N, CA and C of each residue as an Amber inpcrd file, in Angstrom:
protein
   552
   0.8350000  -1.1830000   0.0000000   0.0000000   0.0000000   0.0000000
   0.8760000   1.2410000   0.0000000   0.3340000   2.3210000  -0.5530000
   1.0770000   3.5710000  -0.5080000   0.7390000   4.3140000   0.7850000
   1.2370000   5.5220000   0.9450000   1.0640000   6.2560000   2.1960000
  -0.3810000   6.6630000   2.4600000  -1.2220000   6.6460000   1.4400000
  -2.6350000   6.9680000   1.6220000  -3.4920000   5.7280000   1.8440000
  -2.8590000   4.5740000   1.9980000  -3.6040000   3.3470000   2.2140000
  -4.1910000   2.7570000   0.9390000  -3.7870000   3.2590000  -0.2150000
  -4.2730000   2.7500000  -1.4940000  -3.3100000   1.6880000  -2.0110000
  -3.8490000   0.6980000  -2.6830000  -2.9870000  -0.3120000  -3.2960000
  -2.3210000   0.2770000  -4.5190000  -1.0170000   0.1550000  -4.5820000
  -0.2890000   0.6050000  -5.7500000  -0.5000000  -0.3980000  -6.8810000
  -0.5430000   0.1270000  -8.0940000  -0.6780000  -0.7370000  -9.2620000
   0.5670000  -1.6190000  -9.3640000   0.3580000  -2.8860000  -9.5960000
   1.4710000  -3.8090000  -9.8000000   1.3130000  -4.4170000 -11.1770000
   2.3880000  -4.3620000 -11.9620000   2.3890000  -4.9450000 -13.3020000
   3.5730000  -5.8970000 -13.3790000   3.2930000  -7.1640000 -13.6630000
   4.3510000  -8.1620000 -13.7990000   4.3170000  -8.6960000 -15.2260000
   5.4660000  -9.1730000 -15.6910000   5.5320000  -9.6620000 -17.0720000
   6.5020000 -10.8210000 -17.1870000   6.3230000 -11.5410000 -18.2870000
   7.2330000 -12.6240000 -18.6600000   7.1250000 -12.8090000 -20.1700000
   8.1740000 -13.3260000 -20.7640000   8.1430000 -13.6950000 -22.1800000
   8.1170000 -15.2130000 -22.2500000   7.1820000 -15.7350000 -23.0360000
   7.0540000 -17.1840000 -23.1900000   7.2220000 -17.5540000 -24.6550000
   7.8690000 -18.6700000 -24.9000000   8.0350000 -19.1780000 -26.2510000
   6.7640000 -19.8740000 -26.7000000   6.3780000 -19.6640000 -27.9570000
   5.1840000 -20.3090000 -28.5020000   5.4550000 -20.7210000 -29.9450000
   4.4970000 -21.3910000 -30.5360000   4.5890000 -21.7990000 -31.9280000
   4.5660000 -20.6380000 -32.9070000   4.2800000 -19.4400000 -32.4450000
   4.2850000 -18.2570000 -33.3050000   5.3680000 -17.2720000 -32.8720000
   6.3000000 -17.7460000 -32.0590000   7.3770000 -16.8860000 -31.5780000
   7.1250000 -16.4420000 -30.1470000   8.0400000 -15.6290000 -29.6110000
   7.9120000 -15.2110000 -28.2180000   6.7510000 -14.2470000 -28.0110000
   5.9780000 -14.5110000 -26.9480000   4.8820000 -13.6230000 -26.5570000
   5.2240000 -13.0050000 -25.2110000   5.0050000 -11.7170000 -25.0900000
   5.1060000 -11.0640000 -23.8010000   3.7250000 -11.1120000 -23.1670000
   3.6520000 -11.6160000 -21.9430000   2.4090000 -11.6130000 -21.1750000
   2.6070000 -10.6720000 -20.0040000   1.6570000  -9.7790000 -19.7770000
   1.7180000  -8.8560000 -18.6400000   0.4010000  -8.9380000 -17.8850000
   0.5000000  -8.8490000 -16.5600000  -0.6890000  -8.9660000 -15.7220000
  -0.6460000  -7.9500000 -14.5860000  -1.8430000  -7.6160000 -14.1120000
  -2.0270000  -6.8010000 -12.9170000  -2.7950000  -7.6580000 -11.9110000
  -3.1200000  -7.0840000 -10.7770000  -3.9460000  -7.8190000  -9.8020000
  -5.3230000  -8.1560000 -10.3670000  -5.7740000  -7.3710000 -11.3660000
  -7.0830000  -7.6030000 -11.9760000  -7.0760000  -8.7830000 -12.9330000
  -5.9380000  -9.0410000 -13.5630000  -5.8520000 -10.1280000 -14.5210000
  -4.8440000  -9.8240000 -15.6120000  -4.8560000 -10.6620000 -16.6350000
  -3.9780000 -10.4810000 -17.7820000  -4.3430000  -9.1600000 -18.4520000
  -3.3530000  -8.2940000 -18.6790000  -3.6240000  -6.9600000 -19.2080000
  -3.0680000  -6.7620000 -20.6170000  -2.0400000  -7.5390000 -20.9940000
  -1.4240000  -7.3180000 -22.2920000  -0.7360000  -8.5780000 -22.7900000
  -0.8730000  -8.8300000 -24.0920000  -0.1570000  -9.8860000 -24.7980000
   0.4750000  -9.1980000 -25.9990000   1.7730000  -9.3960000 -26.1940000
   2.4820000  -8.7210000 -27.2750000   3.1990000  -9.7630000 -28.1250000
   2.9370000  -9.7180000 -29.4440000   3.5770000 -10.6190000 -30.3930000
   5.0470000 -10.2830000 -30.5990000   5.8040000 -11.2800000 -31.0730000
   7.1840000 -11.0950000 -31.5390000   8.0200000 -10.3370000 -30.5100000
   7.9890000 -10.7940000 -29.2690000   8.5810000 -10.0820000 -28.1310000
  10.1030000 -10.2180000 -28.0710000  10.7550000  -9.7540000 -29.1450000
  12.2140000  -9.6350000 -29.1280000  12.5640000  -8.5200000 -28.1440000
  13.8440000  -8.3290000 -27.8660000  14.2480000  -7.3110000 -26.8890000
  13.6830000  -5.9350000 -27.2240000  13.8200000  -5.5010000 -28.4650000
  13.3650000  -4.1600000 -28.8500000  11.8500000  -4.0270000 -28.7230000
  11.1060000  -5.0210000 -29.1970000   9.6400000  -4.9940000 -29.1090000
   9.2190000  -5.0260000 -27.6410000   9.8520000  -5.8910000 -26.8770000
   9.5510000  -6.0050000 -25.4470000   9.7710000  -4.6730000 -24.7360000
  10.9200000  -4.0490000 -24.9690000  11.2350000  -2.7990000 -24.2790000
  10.2290000  -1.7000000 -24.6140000   9.8440000  -1.6250000 -25.8780000
   8.8580000  -0.6190000 -26.2950000   7.5000000  -0.9040000 -25.6380000
   7.0980000  -2.1650000 -25.6100000   5.8110000  -2.5380000 -24.9960000
   5.8150000  -2.2470000 -23.5000000   6.9240000  -2.5280000 -22.8280000
   6.9980000  -2.2800000 -21.3850000   6.9620000  -0.7860000 -21.0830000
   7.6100000   0.0220000 -21.9080000   7.5620000   1.4790000 -21.7180000
   6.1350000   1.9940000 -21.9130000   5.4440000   1.4640000 -22.9180000
   4.0520000   1.8520000 -23.1710000   3.1620000   1.4400000 -21.9950000
   3.3720000   0.2310000 -21.4710000   2.5940000  -0.2230000 -20.3130000
   2.8430000   0.6760000 -19.1040000   4.0920000   1.0030000 -18.8340000
   4.4260000   1.8610000 -17.6940000   3.7040000   3.2010000 -17.8240000
   3.7060000   3.7550000 -19.0260000   3.0510000   5.0370000 -19.2660000
   1.5360000   4.9400000 -19.0920000   0.9350000   3.9080000 -19.6410000
  -0.5310000   3.7660000 -19.6120000  -1.0550000   3.3590000 -18.2370000
  -0.2850000   2.5370000 -17.5040000  -0.7790000   2.0150000 -16.2250000
  -0.2020000   2.7270000 -15.0100000   0.8000000   3.5790000 -15.2200000
   1.3530000   4.3360000 -14.1090000   2.2010000   3.5270000 -13.1520000
   2.7310000   2.4160000 -13.6160000   3.5910000   1.5710000 -12.7810000
   4.6500000   0.9350000 -13.6670000   5.8320000   0.8050000 -13.1380000
   6.9280000   0.1830000 -13.8790000   6.7280000  -1.3410000 -13.8800000
   6.5620000  -1.9610000 -15.0430000   6.4090000  -3.4150000 -15.0830000
   7.6660000  -4.1250000 -14.5670000   7.4580000  -5.2080000 -13.8400000
   8.5370000  -5.9790000 -13.2420000   8.5470000  -7.3750000 -13.8650000
   9.7250000  -7.8090000 -14.3310000   9.8290000  -9.1670000 -14.8670000
   9.6640000 -10.1500000 -13.7190000   8.6600000 -11.0260000 -13.8350000
   8.3670000 -11.9600000 -12.7520000   7.6980000 -13.2200000 -13.3100000
   8.4590000 -14.0320000 -14.0560000   7.8450000 -15.2160000 -14.6730000
   7.2650000 -16.1980000 -13.6590000   7.6950000 -16.1310000 -12.4100000
   7.1560000 -17.0230000 -11.3890000   6.0100000 -16.4260000 -10.6050000
   5.5560000 -15.2340000 -10.9700000   4.4930000 -14.5650000 -10.2280000
   3.1840000 -15.3400000 -10.3000000   2.4820000 -15.4320000  -9.1770000
   1.1490000 -16.0480000  -9.2060000   0.1850000 -15.3100000 -10.1400000
   0.4430000 -14.0260000 -10.3810000  -0.4230000 -13.2690000 -11.2820000
  -0.2850000 -13.7410000 -12.7260000   0.8360000 -14.3710000 -13.0600000
   1.0900000 -14.8400000 -14.4290000   1.0000000 -16.3530000 -14.5880000
   1.0910000 -17.0820000 -13.5150000   1.2410000 -18.5410000 -13.5910000
   0.1530000 -19.2100000 -14.4280000  -1.0870000 -18.8670000 -14.1860000
  -2.1760000 -19.5220000 -14.9030000  -2.1890000 -19.1060000 -16.3720000
  -1.9060000 -17.8420000 -16.6450000  -1.8590000 -17.3850000 -18.0380000
  -0.7610000 -18.1160000 -18.8010000   0.4020000 -18.2540000 -18.1990000
   1.5100000 -18.9730000 -18.8450000   1.1190000 -20.4210000 -19.0990000
   0.4850000 -21.0450000 -18.1230000   0.0600000 -22.4400000 -18.2710000
  -0.9660000 -22.5870000 -19.4000000  -1.9680000 -21.7120000 -19.4090000
  -3.0230000 -21.8180000 -20.4220000  -2.5110000 -21.4870000 -21.8230000
  -1.6180000 -20.5250000 -21.9600000  -1.0420000 -20.2250000 -23.2690000
  -0.2580000 -21.4350000 -23.7780000   0.5130000 -22.0620000 -22.9040000
   1.2420000 -23.2740000 -23.2880000   0.3120000 -24.3850000 -23.7240000
  -0.7770000 -24.5690000 -22.9960000  -1.7590000 -25.6040000 -23.3450000
  -2.4420000 -25.3080000 -24.6760000  -2.7270000 -24.0480000 -24.9330000
  -3.3450000 -23.6550000 -26.2010000  -2.4190000 -24.0050000 -27.3670000
  -1.1620000 -23.6150000 -27.2710000  -0.2430000 -23.8570000 -28.3820000
   0.1210000 -25.3250000 -28.5480000  -0.0670000 -26.1300000 -27.5130000
   0.1930000 -27.5640000 -27.6500000  -1.0640000 -28.3170000 -28.0960000
  -2.1600000 -27.5900000 -28.3240000  -3.3960000 -28.2080000 -28.8010000
  -4.2560000 -28.8220000 -27.7140000  -3.9240000 -28.5730000 -26.4560000
  -4.7010000 -29.1620000 -25.3540000  -5.7580000 -28.2180000 -24.7810000
  -5.8140000 -26.9720000 -25.2250000  -6.7780000 -26.0070000 -24.7050000
  -7.4250000 -25.2740000 -25.8650000  -8.7480000 -25.1480000 -25.7860000
  -9.4690000 -24.4330000 -26.8310000 -10.0850000 -23.1290000 -26.3480000
 -10.1800000 -22.9430000 -25.0500000 -10.7640000 -21.7100000 -24.5040000
  -9.9230000 -21.2470000 -23.3220000  -9.7020000 -19.9520000 -23.2660000
  -8.9720000 -19.3820000 -22.1360000  -9.9600000 -19.0570000 -21.0290000
  -9.5830000 -19.4070000 -19.8300000 -10.3980000 -19.1140000 -18.6460000
  -9.5100000 -18.3470000 -17.6830000  -9.3520000 -17.0590000 -17.9820000
  -8.4510000 -16.2050000 -17.2220000  -9.1610000 -14.9180000 -16.8390000
  -8.8350000 -14.3690000 -15.6790000  -9.3130000 -13.0100000 -15.4070000
  -8.5670000 -12.0500000 -16.3320000  -9.3070000 -11.1180000 -16.9030000
  -8.7130000 -10.1530000 -17.8230000  -8.8560000  -8.7480000 -17.2590000
  -7.8140000  -7.9610000 -17.3920000  -7.8230000  -6.5500000 -17.0120000
  -8.0470000  -5.7760000 -18.3090000  -9.2130000  -5.1790000 -18.4460000
  -9.6110000  -4.4880000 -19.6610000  -9.2040000  -3.0160000 -19.6590000
  -8.3330000  -2.6030000 -18.7590000  -8.0400000  -1.1720000 -18.5900000
  -7.3170000  -0.5340000 -19.7770000  -6.7630000  -1.2980000 -20.7040000
  -6.0780000  -0.7240000 -21.8600000  -7.0110000  -0.4800000 -23.0440000
  -8.3010000  -0.7160000 -22.8630000  -9.2640000  -0.4830000 -23.9350000
 -10.5610000   0.0270000 -23.3210000 -11.3370000   0.7430000 -24.1270000
 -12.5870000   1.3020000 -23.5940000 -13.5930000   1.4860000 -24.7220000
 -14.7710000   1.9060000 -24.3680000 -15.8120000   2.2620000 -25.3220000
 -16.1520000   1.1620000 -26.3070000 -16.3130000   1.5550000 -27.5710000
 -16.6880000   0.6250000 -28.6300000 -15.6870000  -0.5140000 -28.7400000
 -14.3880000  -0.1930000 -28.6820000 -13.3680000  -1.2330000 -28.8190000
 -13.5390000  -2.2950000 -27.7450000 -13.7470000  -1.8850000 -26.4990000
 -13.9270000  -2.8560000 -25.4030000 -15.1780000  -3.6950000 -25.6400000
 -16.2570000  -3.0430000 -26.0760000 -17.5030000  -3.7680000 -26.3340000
 -17.2930000  -4.8460000 -27.3990000 -16.6190000  -4.4960000 -28.4830000
 -16.3670000  -5.4360000 -29.5720000 -15.4630000  -6.5750000 -29.0980000
 -14.4040000  -6.2410000 -28.3660000 -13.4650000  -7.2720000 -27.9030000
 -14.1220000  -8.2180000 -26.9080000 -14.9800000  -7.7050000 -26.0460000
 -15.6930000  -8.5850000 -25.1040000 -16.6350000  -9.5300000 -25.8490000
 -17.3090000  -9.0210000 -26.8660000 -18.1940000  -9.8720000 -27.6730000
 -17.3870000 -10.9350000 -28.4020000 -16.2670000 -10.5450000 -28.9490000
 -15.3940000 -11.4970000 -29.6320000 -14.9580000 -12.6010000 -28.6790000
 -14.4910000 -12.2220000 -27.4920000 -14.0090000 -13.1980000 -26.5120000
 -15.1180000 -14.1610000 -26.0890000 -16.3210000 -13.6540000 -25.9370000
 -17.4290000 -14.4780000 -25.4490000 -18.1450000 -15.2480000 -26.5530000
 -18.1340000 -14.6870000 -27.7830000 -19.0330000 -15.2220000 -28.7890000
 -18.4370000 -15.8740000 -30.0140000 -17.1080000 -15.9580000 -30.1040000
 -16.5010000 -16.5870000 -31.2860000 -15.5520000 -17.6780000 -30.7870000
 -16.0310000 -18.9090000 -30.7480000 -15.2360000 -19.9930000 -30.1560000
 -14.0980000 -20.4830000 -31.0450000 -13.2410000 -21.2450000 -30.4380000
 -12.1230000 -21.9330000 -31.0980000 -12.6300000 -22.6140000 -32.3620000
 -11.8940000 -22.4520000 -33.4530000 -12.2420000 -23.1350000 -34.6990000
 -13.3050000 -22.4300000 -35.5160000 -13.7990000 -21.2880000 -35.0510000
 -14.8120000 -20.5250000 -35.7780000 -14.2160000 -19.1880000 -36.1930000
 -14.8290000 -18.5710000 -37.1890000 -14.4430000 -17.2230000 -37.5870000
 -15.7110000 -16.3830000 -37.7150000 -15.5120000 -15.0760000 -37.7290000
 -16.6140000 -14.1290000 -37.8810000 -16.1260000 -13.0030000 -38.7800000
 -17.0260000 -12.4570000 -39.5780000 -16.6730000 -11.3240000 -40.4200000
 -16.6780000 -10.0330000 -39.6220000 -15.9140000  -9.0470000 -40.0920000
 -15.8660000  -7.7430000 -39.4320000 -17.2790000  -7.1540000 -39.3090000
 -18.0380000  -7.1790000 -40.4070000 -19.3940000  -6.6450000 -40.3950000
 -20.3320000  -7.4280000 -39.4930000 -20.1710000  -8.7480000 -39.4840000
 -21.0030000  -9.5700000 -38.6020000 -20.7390000  -9.2300000 -37.1420000
 -19.4900000  -9.0400000 -36.7980000 -19.1430000  -8.6930000 -35.4200000
 -19.6890000  -7.3080000 -35.0690000 -19.6370000  -6.3820000 -36.0230000
 -20.2210000  -5.0590000 -35.8000000 -21.7170000  -5.1840000 -35.5150000
 -22.4060000  -6.0230000 -36.2830000 -23.8290000  -6.2420000 -36.0670000
 -24.1340000  -6.8290000 -34.7040000 -23.2750000  -7.6990000 -34.2180000
 -23.4770000  -8.3280000 -32.9080000 -23.4510000  -7.3210000 -31.7620000
 -22.7610000  -6.2020000 -31.9730000 -22.7110000  -5.1750000 -30.9210000
 -23.6440000  -4.0110000 -31.2490000 -24.5640000  -4.2430000 -32.1930000
 -25.5730000  -3.2440000 -32.4950000 -25.1140000  -2.1160000 -33.3930000
 -24.0170000  -2.2870000 -34.1110000 -23.4930000  -1.2650000 -35.0230000
 -23.2260000  -1.8860000 -36.3920000 -24.2860000  -2.3070000 -37.1060000
 -24.0850000  -3.0790000 -38.3350000 -23.2680000  -2.3960000 -39.4170000
 -23.1430000  -1.0910000 -39.4120000 -22.3570000  -0.4200000 -40.4410000
 -20.9310000  -0.1230000 -40.0200000 -20.4890000  -0.6900000 -38.9200000
 -19.2050000  -0.3110000 -38.3340000 -18.0950000  -1.3320000 -38.5620000
 -18.0810000  -1.9830000 -39.7390000 -17.0600000  -3.0040000 -40.0040000
 -15.6490000  -2.4240000 -39.9090000 -15.4380000  -1.2110000 -40.4380000
 -14.1000000  -0.6050000 -40.3600000 -13.7070000  -0.3260000 -38.9140000
 -14.6540000   0.1240000 -38.1220000 -14.3790000   0.3870000 -36.7060000
 -14.0370000  -0.9130000 -35.9760000 -14.6510000  -2.0170000 -36.3810000
 -14.2930000  -3.3150000 -35.8070000 -12.8540000  -3.6470000 -36.1740000
 -12.4630000  -3.3690000 -37.4050000 -11.0680000  -3.5800000 -37.8070000
 -10.1090000  -2.7770000 -36.9480000 -10.4620000  -1.5440000 -36.6470000
  -9.6490000  -0.7080000 -35.7750000  -9.5670000  -1.3150000 -34.3710000
 -10.6980000  -1.8110000 -33.8730000 -10.7180000  -2.4490000 -32.5530000
  -9.8120000  -3.6770000 -32.5280000  -9.8280000  -4.4510000 -33.6210000
  -8.9730000  -5.6370000 -33.6700000  -7.5030000  -5.2180000 -33.6510000
  -7.1730000  -4.1580000 -34.3790000  -5.7960000  -3.6840000 -34.4380000
  -5.2900000  -3.1230000 -33.1250000  -6.2050000  -2.7080000 -32.2520000
  -5.7910000  -2.1490000 -30.9600000  -6.0010000  -3.1320000 -29.8100000
  -6.3280000  -4.3770000 -30.1300000  -6.5730000  -5.3950000 -29.1070000
  -5.3380000  -5.5740000 -28.2180000  -5.4450000  -5.2690000 -26.9220000
  -4.2850000  -5.4380000 -26.0460000  -4.0490000  -6.8870000 -25.6180000
  -4.9720000  -7.7810000 -25.9690000  -4.9070000  -9.1690000 -25.4960000
  -5.0460000 -10.1810000 -26.6370000  -4.2740000 -10.0130000 -27.7360000
  -4.4330000 -10.9580000 -28.8410000  -4.1240000 -12.3920000 -28.3980000
  -4.6280000 -13.3190000 -29.1290000  -4.6210000 -14.7620000 -28.8880000
  -5.6670000 -15.0790000 -27.8230000  -5.5620000 -14.4950000 -26.6300000
  -6.5250000 -14.7530000 -25.5550000  -7.8800000 -14.1620000 -25.9280000
  -7.9010000 -12.9390000 -26.4270000  -9.0950000 -12.3470000 -27.0340000
  -8.8270000 -12.4770000 -28.5360000  -9.4710000 -13.4680000 -29.1790000
  -9.0140000 -14.0140000 -30.4670000  -9.3120000 -13.1730000 -31.6980000
  -8.6230000 -12.0460000 -31.8370000  -8.8300000 -11.1990000 -33.0120000
  -8.4090000 -11.9030000 -34.3010000  -7.6150000 -12.9690000 -34.1860000
  -7.2410000 -13.7310000 -35.3830000  -8.4480000 -14.4330000 -36.0050000
  -9.5420000 -14.5390000 -35.2710000 -10.7490000 -15.2080000 -35.7730000
 -11.6570000 -14.2700000 -36.5670000 -11.2670000 -13.0210000 -36.7280000
 -12.0800000 -12.0550000 -37.4750000 -11.5090000 -11.9500000 -38.8900000
 -12.3710000 -12.2150000 -39.8720000 -11.9440000 -12.2790000 -41.2750000
 -12.8700000 -11.4290000 -42.1370000 -12.4830000 -11.2770000 -43.3930000
 -13.2990000 -10.5170000 -44.3340000 -14.5090000 -11.3340000 -44.7700000
 -15.6000000 -10.6440000 -45.0420000 -16.8390000 -11.3460000 -45.4150000
 -16.7290000 -12.0500000 -46.7620000 -15.7860000 -11.6170000 -47.6160000
 -15.6320000 -12.2570000 -48.9270000 -14.7020000 -13.4690000 -48.8770000
 -14.3130000 -13.8650000 -47.6830000 -13.4440000 -15.0250000 -47.5320000
 -11.9750000 -14.6800000 -47.3820000 -11.6340000 -13.4030000 -47.5070000
 -10.2430000 -12.9980000 -47.3070000  -9.8570000 -13.0910000 -45.8350000
  -8.5760000 -13.1980000 -45.6050000  -8.0930000 -13.3730000 -44.2370000
  -8.1490000 -12.0770000 -43.4280000  -8.0890000 -10.9310000 -44.0960000
  -8.0960000  -9.6490000 -43.3940000  -6.7190000  -9.3150000 -42.8670000
  -6.6350000  -8.2360000 -42.1300000  -5.3550000  -7.8110000 -41.5680000
  -5.1000000  -8.4480000 -40.2140000  -3.9040000  -8.1500000 -39.6710000
  -3.5850000  -8.6860000 -38.3620000  -2.3540000  -7.9930000 -37.8060000
  -2.4430000  -7.4920000 -36.5890000  -1.3410000  -6.7830000 -35.9580000
  -0.0940000  -7.6270000 -35.7760000  -0.2590000  -8.9140000 -35.6430000
   0.8830000  -9.8110000 -35.4720000   1.4740000 -10.2880000 -36.7850000
   0.9060000  -9.8130000 -37.8860000   1.3610000 -10.2310000 -39.2130000
   0.4800000 -11.3410000 -39.7630000   0.3310000 -11.3570000 -41.0730000
  -0.5690000 -12.3420000 -41.6980000  -0.0930000 -13.7760000 -41.5180000
   1.2190000 -14.0070000 -41.5160000   1.7020000 -15.3750000 -41.3070000
   1.3180000 -15.8710000 -39.9100000   1.3890000 -15.0010000 -38.9280000
   0.9860000 -15.3660000 -37.5690000  -0.5020000 -15.6820000 -37.5290000
  -1.3100000 -14.8670000 -38.2090000  -2.7540000 -15.1150000 -38.2540000
  -3.0350000 -16.4680000 -38.9090000  -2.3480000 -16.7470000 -40.0060000
  -2.5400000 -18.0420000 -40.6790000  -2.1720000 -19.2060000 -39.7530000
  -1.0630000 -19.0650000 -39.0170000  -0.6440000 -20.1380000 -38.1040000
  -1.6760000 -20.3590000 -36.9960000  -2.2230000 -19.2760000 -36.4610000
  -3.2410000 -19.4170000 -35.4120000  -4.5010000 -20.0790000 -35.9670000
  -4.9220000 -19.6710000 -37.1530000  -6.1170000 -20.2820000 -37.7560000
  -5.8570000 -21.7370000 -38.1390000  -4.6330000 -22.0660000 -38.5370000
  -4.2920000 -23.4690000 -38.8210000  -4.2900000 -24.2860000 -37.5300000
  -3.7450000 -23.7230000 -36.4600000  -3.7560000 -24.4070000 -35.1620000
  -5.1780000 -24.7720000 -34.7570000  -6.1190000 -23.8800000 -35.0600000
  -7.5190000 -24.0950000 -34.6840000  -8.3030000 -24.8800000 -35.7330000
  -7.6340000 -25.2960000 -36.8140000  -8.2920000 -26.1190000 -37.8260000
  -9.1230000 -25.3570000 -38.8360000  -9.0180000 -24.0240000 -38.8430000
  -9.7870000 -23.2070000 -39.7910000  -9.1100000 -23.2080000 -41.1570000
  -7.7880000 -23.1820000 -41.1560000  -6.9900000 -23.2360000 -42.3830000
  -6.1190000 -24.4780000 -42.3470000  -5.7360000 -24.9850000 -43.5230000
  -4.7900000 -26.1130000 -43.5170000  -3.4300000 -25.6490000 -43.0300000
  -2.6670000 -26.5670000 -42.4670000  -1.2870000 -26.2800000 -42.0590000
  -0.4860000 -25.9210000 -43.3030000   0.3810000 -24.9270000 -43.1940000
   1.2310000 -24.6230000 -44.3630000   2.0790000 -25.8360000 -44.7580000
   2.3050000 -25.9770000 -46.0560000   3.0820000 -27.1240000 -46.5330000
   4.5510000 -26.9950000 -46.2280000   5.0350000 -25.7680000 -46.1100000
   6.4530000 -25.5330000 -45.8070000   6.6090000 -24.2030000 -45.1340000
């Protein structure tokens, strides 16, 4: 606690190896707050600086933290094909408004092995003409993989964009059986 008896924000992080490369996982007392793709040193450092600025606390590397243990376990199970749904407390503080509404609907309503179109997802949150805004929400998703923005595709069958790169999106969709595994 600080001098006013308030709990100080605590942010812990770890980098875990996955089938799509290193992921940075960050958590607060509320839950998992951030997942960052391609967590090389430079990407990691930039993400941690952004987290410190947005959350008002310096993130601490703590791969053994109880705040991260379950997230690390479930991410490992997902990439090994043993888990299809994440059951983690999530800290939604890095997103708000329409973006949060869309991401919560995505997390709750688009299961493993399924996809949804940008426009369809917009309709699910009562904004049927907001397909582009859904794309923006996907691009700003602070919790990719766990909140499965890779499952949002174009209505014409195209794969759409992806903050982690299209090859990463293809690998995630192949893992879930939506796309065939790449031949090479």
